[in-house]
Amino acid sequence: MRKKIVAGNWKMNKTASETTELIDALKNQLNPSDVEVMIAPTFVNLQAAVKQTSDSHIEVIAQNMHQAQSGAYTGEIAADMLKDIGVQTVIIGHSERRAYFGETDAILAEKTKAALDNGLRVVFCFGEELADRQSEKHFELVASQLKNAFFALPSSDWNNIVLAYEPVRAIGTGETASPEQAQQIHYELRAFFASIDENIAQGLQILYGGSMNATNAEALLAQPDIDGGLIGGASLNADDFIKI
Ligand code: PGA
């Protein structure tokens, strides 16, 4: 049985004091037993957030990392730095990283490998643009994003990967896919992995992302192949995130 994951991607939001405040509100009201809850504050607030959540069920995860082990990469953060402060999971390949920071499939493959080699779990994001959907090329596109990132890895590594399917048109726009549309693609994704390894496919947690909120989450999360959500905007508000 796959456990559901509800992950909040805070992006470039919340100062240190706001981070503490939001975590306090979540800790007071969240008591999940059958759901994995993750939050991804900004890098500068990660260490404090890890400490603050150490007595709770909330896992603090990173939004990104660099693929190199160390070195002259001004402004970047390496996998072992995350591990060292108690972070165990990292988001890789968010569409904003792809679109605004030039992260290609090749770079994301390196990042994924570096994260796994350092013992981090990866929440790997992928998804098509509206134009790919309109030209009905969306499945081809997401399959190639996945192949480029994973197919050089031993399939045993896939146990440490969570997938987050996020159609780009749905991110931050309020235009979520319908639960049926989202289920259909999650089903196809699982079938795609099952053609390689049935066991891994059945265990793979595939999250949906893109305008998930307190109102639409129930219907999306009720779909059999949707194993959770990666939530941006609605994760910045304690009441909304708790409802999800
Ligand atoms: P959103 O963001 O929930 O604000 O659409 C989702 C994401 O970018 O992961």
PDB file of N, CA, C and O in Angstrom, residues 169-196:
ATOM      1  N   ARG A 169       0.921  24.372 -17.113  1.00  0.00           N
ATOM      2  CA  ARG A 169      -0.190  25.338 -17.172  1.00  0.00           C
ATOM      3  C   ARG A 169      -0.962  25.406 -15.856  1.00  0.00           C
ATOM      4  O   ARG A 169      -1.677  26.359 -15.594  1.00  0.00           O
ATOM      5  N   ALA A 170      -0.821  24.378 -15.007  1.00  0.00           N
ATOM      6  CA  ALA A 170      -1.591  24.339 -13.766  1.00  0.00           C
ATOM      7  C   ALA A 170      -0.863  24.980 -12.589  1.00  0.00           C
ATOM      8  O   ALA A 170      -1.463  25.206 -11.541  1.00  0.00           O
ATOM      9  N   ILE A 171       0.431  25.281 -12.760  1.00  0.00           N
ATOM     10  CA  ILE A 171       1.208  25.760 -11.613  1.00  0.00           C
ATOM     11  C   ILE A 171       0.943  27.234 -11.360  1.00  0.00           C
ATOM     12  O   ILE A 171       1.196  28.073 -12.221  1.00  0.00           O
ATOM     13  N   GLY A 172       0.411  27.518 -10.188  1.00  0.00           N
ATOM     14  CA  GLY A 172       0.192  28.901  -9.773  1.00  0.00           C
ATOM     15  C   GLY A 172      -0.894  29.623 -10.559  1.00  0.00           C
ATOM     16  O   GLY A 172      -1.043  30.831 -10.444  1.00  0.00           O
ATOM     17  N   THR A 173      -1.658  28.918 -11.352  1.00  0.00           N
ATOM     18  CA  THR A 173      -2.649  29.569 -12.208  1.00  0.00           C
ATOM     19  C   THR A 173      -4.084  29.362 -11.749  1.00  0.00           C
ATOM     20  O   THR A 173      -5.001  29.976 -12.264  1.00  0.00           O
ATOM     21  N   GLY A 174      -4.282  28.440 -10.818  1.00  0.00           N
ATOM     22  CA  GLY A 174      -5.642  28.108 -10.403  1.00  0.00           C
ATOM     23  C   GLY A 174      -6.307  27.128 -11.363  1.00  0.00           C
ATOM     24  O   GLY A 174      -7.434  26.692 -11.144  1.00  0.00           O
ATOM     25  N   GLU A 175      -5.613  26.802 -12.459  1.00  0.00           N
ATOM     26  CA  GLU A 175      -6.212  25.899 -13.449  1.00  0.00           C
ATOM     27  C   GLU A 175      -5.699  24.488 -13.281  1.00  0.00           C
ATOM     28  O   GLU A 175      -4.808  24.037 -13.998  1.00  0.00           O
ATOM     29  N   THR A 176      -6.264  23.809 -12.316  1.00  0.00           N
ATOM     30  CA  THR A 176      -5.802  22.447 -12.091  1.00  0.00           C
ATOM     31  C   THR A 176      -6.371  21.508 -13.168  1.00  0.00           C
ATOM     32  O   THR A 176      -7.401  21.810 -13.772  1.00  0.00           O
ATOM     33  N   ALA A 177      -5.687  20.389 -13.395  1.00  0.00           N
ATOM     34  CA  ALA A 177      -6.261  19.369 -14.278  1.00  0.00           C
ATOM     35  C   ALA A 177      -7.471  18.783 -13.554  1.00  0.00           C
ATOM     36  O   ALA A 177      -7.537  18.799 -12.324  1.00  0.00           O
ATOM     37  N   SER A 178      -8.416  18.230 -14.311  1.00  0.00           N
ATOM     38  CA  SER A 178      -9.541  17.592 -13.625  1.00  0.00           C
ATOM     39  C   SER A 178      -9.013  16.321 -12.965  1.00  0.00           C
ATOM     40  O   SER A 178      -8.000  15.763 -13.409  1.00  0.00           O
ATOM     41  N   PRO A 179      -9.676  15.850 -11.891  1.00  0.00           N
ATOM     42  CA  PRO A 179      -9.199  14.623 -11.234  1.00  0.00           C
ATOM     43  C   PRO A 179      -9.082  13.467 -12.230  1.00  0.00           C
ATOM     44  O   PRO A 179      -8.126  12.697 -12.173  1.00  0.00           O
ATOM     45  N   GLU A 180      -9.995  13.395 -13.194  1.00  0.00           N
ATOM     46  CA  GLU A 180      -9.972  12.292 -14.167  1.00  0.00           C
ATOM     47  C   GLU A 180      -8.786  12.429 -15.109  1.00  0.00           C
ATOM     48  O   GLU A 180      -8.113  11.452 -15.410  1.00  0.00           O
ATOM     49  N   GLN A 181      -8.524  13.676 -15.559  1.00  0.00           N
ATOM     50  CA  GLN A 181      -7.362  13.889 -16.439  1.00  0.00           C
ATOM     51  C   GLN A 181      -6.072  13.545 -15.703  1.00  0.00           C
ATOM     52  O   GLN A 181      -5.180  12.902 -16.241  1.00  0.00           O
ATOM     53  N   ALA A 182      -5.984  13.998 -14.457  1.00  0.00           N
ATOM     54  CA  ALA A 182      -4.773  13.743 -13.683  1.00  0.00           C
ATOM     55  C   ALA A 182      -4.625  12.240 -13.435  1.00  0.00           C
ATOM     56  O   ALA A 182      -3.534  11.683 -13.604  1.00  0.00           O
ATOM     57  N   GLN A 183      -5.719  11.584 -13.081  1.00  0.00           N
ATOM     58  CA  GLN A 183      -5.666  10.129 -12.858  1.00  0.00           C
ATOM     59  C   GLN A 183      -5.187   9.409 -14.115  1.00  0.00           C
ATOM     60  O   GLN A 183      -4.359   8.513 -14.063  1.00  0.00           O
ATOM     61  N   GLN A 184      -5.706   9.832 -15.266  1.00  0.00           N
ATOM     62  CA  GLN A 184      -5.353   9.151 -16.518  1.00  0.00           C
ATOM     63  C   GLN A 184      -3.846   9.192 -16.757  1.00  0.00           C
ATOM     64  O   GLN A 184      -3.217   8.175 -17.050  1.00  0.00           O
ATOM     65  N   ILE A 185      -3.259  10.363 -16.550  1.00  0.00           N
ATOM     66  CA  ILE A 185      -1.822  10.433 -16.835  1.00  0.00           C
ATOM     67  C   ILE A 185      -1.012   9.702 -15.761  1.00  0.00           C
ATOM     68  O   ILE A 185      -0.026   9.045 -16.054  1.00  0.00           O
ATOM     69  N   HIS A 186      -1.484   9.757 -14.513  1.00  0.00           N
ATOM     70  CA  HIS A 186      -0.780   8.999 -13.460  1.00  0.00           C
ATOM     71  C   HIS A 186      -0.849   7.495 -13.755  1.00  0.00           C
ATOM     72  O   HIS A 186       0.115   6.768 -13.550  1.00  0.00           O
ATOM     73  N   TYR A 187      -1.985   7.069 -14.225  1.00  0.00           N
ATOM     74  CA  TYR A 187      -2.154   5.656 -14.587  1.00  0.00           C
ATOM     75  C   TYR A 187      -1.176   5.279 -15.709  1.00  0.00           C
ATOM     76  O   TYR A 187      -0.488   4.260 -15.644  1.00  0.00           O
ATOM     77  N   GLU A 188      -1.089   6.150 -16.719  1.00  0.00           N
ATOM     78  CA  GLU A 188      -0.182   5.869 -17.842  1.00  0.00           C
ATOM     79  C   GLU A 188       1.281   5.881 -17.388  1.00  0.00           C
ATOM     80  O   GLU A 188       2.092   5.096 -17.860  1.00  0.00           O
ATOM     81  N   LEU A 189       1.573   6.789 -16.455  1.00  0.00           N
ATOM     82  CA  LEU A 189       2.953   6.849 -15.950  1.00  0.00           C
ATOM     83  C   LEU A 189       3.315   5.558 -15.213  1.00  0.00           C
ATOM     84  O   LEU A 189       4.394   5.005 -15.385  1.00  0.00           O
ATOM     85  N   ARG A 190       2.373   5.084 -14.401  1.00  0.00           N
ATOM     86  CA  ARG A 190       2.665   3.857 -13.654  1.00  0.00           C
ATOM     87  C   ARG A 190       2.818   2.681 -14.636  1.00  0.00           C
ATOM     88  O   ARG A 190       3.713   1.847 -14.484  1.00  0.00           O
ATOM     89  N   ALA A 191       1.988   2.668 -15.661  1.00  0.00           N
ATOM     90  CA  ALA A 191       2.083   1.594 -16.656  1.00  0.00           C
ATOM     91  C   ALA A 191       3.431   1.660 -17.382  1.00  0.00           C
ATOM     92  O   ALA A 191       4.041   0.629 -17.688  1.00  0.00           O
ATOM     93  N   PHE A 192       3.881   2.877 -17.630  1.00  0.00           N
ATOM     94  CA  PHE A 192       5.171   3.079 -18.290  1.00  0.00           C
ATOM     95  C   PHE A 192       6.297   2.467 -17.443  1.00  0.00           C
ATOM     96  O   PHE A 192       7.160   1.749 -17.931  1.00  0.00           O
ATOM     97  N   PHE A 193       6.260   2.726 -16.125  1.00  0.00           N
ATOM     98  CA  PHE A 193       7.278   2.133 -15.238  1.00  0.00           C
ATOM     99  C   PHE A 193       7.070   0.628 -15.102  1.00  0.00           C
ATOM    100  O   PHE A 193       8.032  -0.123 -14.991  1.00  0.00           O
ATOM    101  N   ALA A 194       5.815   0.197 -15.136  1.00  0.00           N
ATOM    102  CA  ALA A 194       5.544  -1.246 -14.992  1.00  0.00           C
ATOM    103  C   ALA A 194       6.119  -2.023 -16.170  1.00  0.00           C
ATOM    104  O   ALA A 194       6.492  -3.187 -16.022  1.00  0.00           O
ATOM    105  N   SER A 195       6.221  -1.362 -17.330  1.00  0.00           N
ATOM    106  CA  SER A 195       6.791  -2.069 -18.479  1.00  0.00           C
ATOM    107  C   SER A 195       8.274  -2.337 -18.243  1.00  0.00           C
ATOM    108  O   SER A 195       8.878  -3.168 -18.909  1.00  0.00           O
ATOM    109  N   ILE A 196       8.866  -1.650 -17.289  1.00  0.00           N
ATOM    110  CA  ILE A 196      10.282  -1.882 -16.961  1.00  0.00           C
ATOM    111  C   ILE A 196      10.392  -2.766 -15.717  1.00  0.00           C
ATOM    112  O   ILE A 196      11.176  -3.704 -15.673  1.00  0.00           O
TER     113      ILE A 196
END
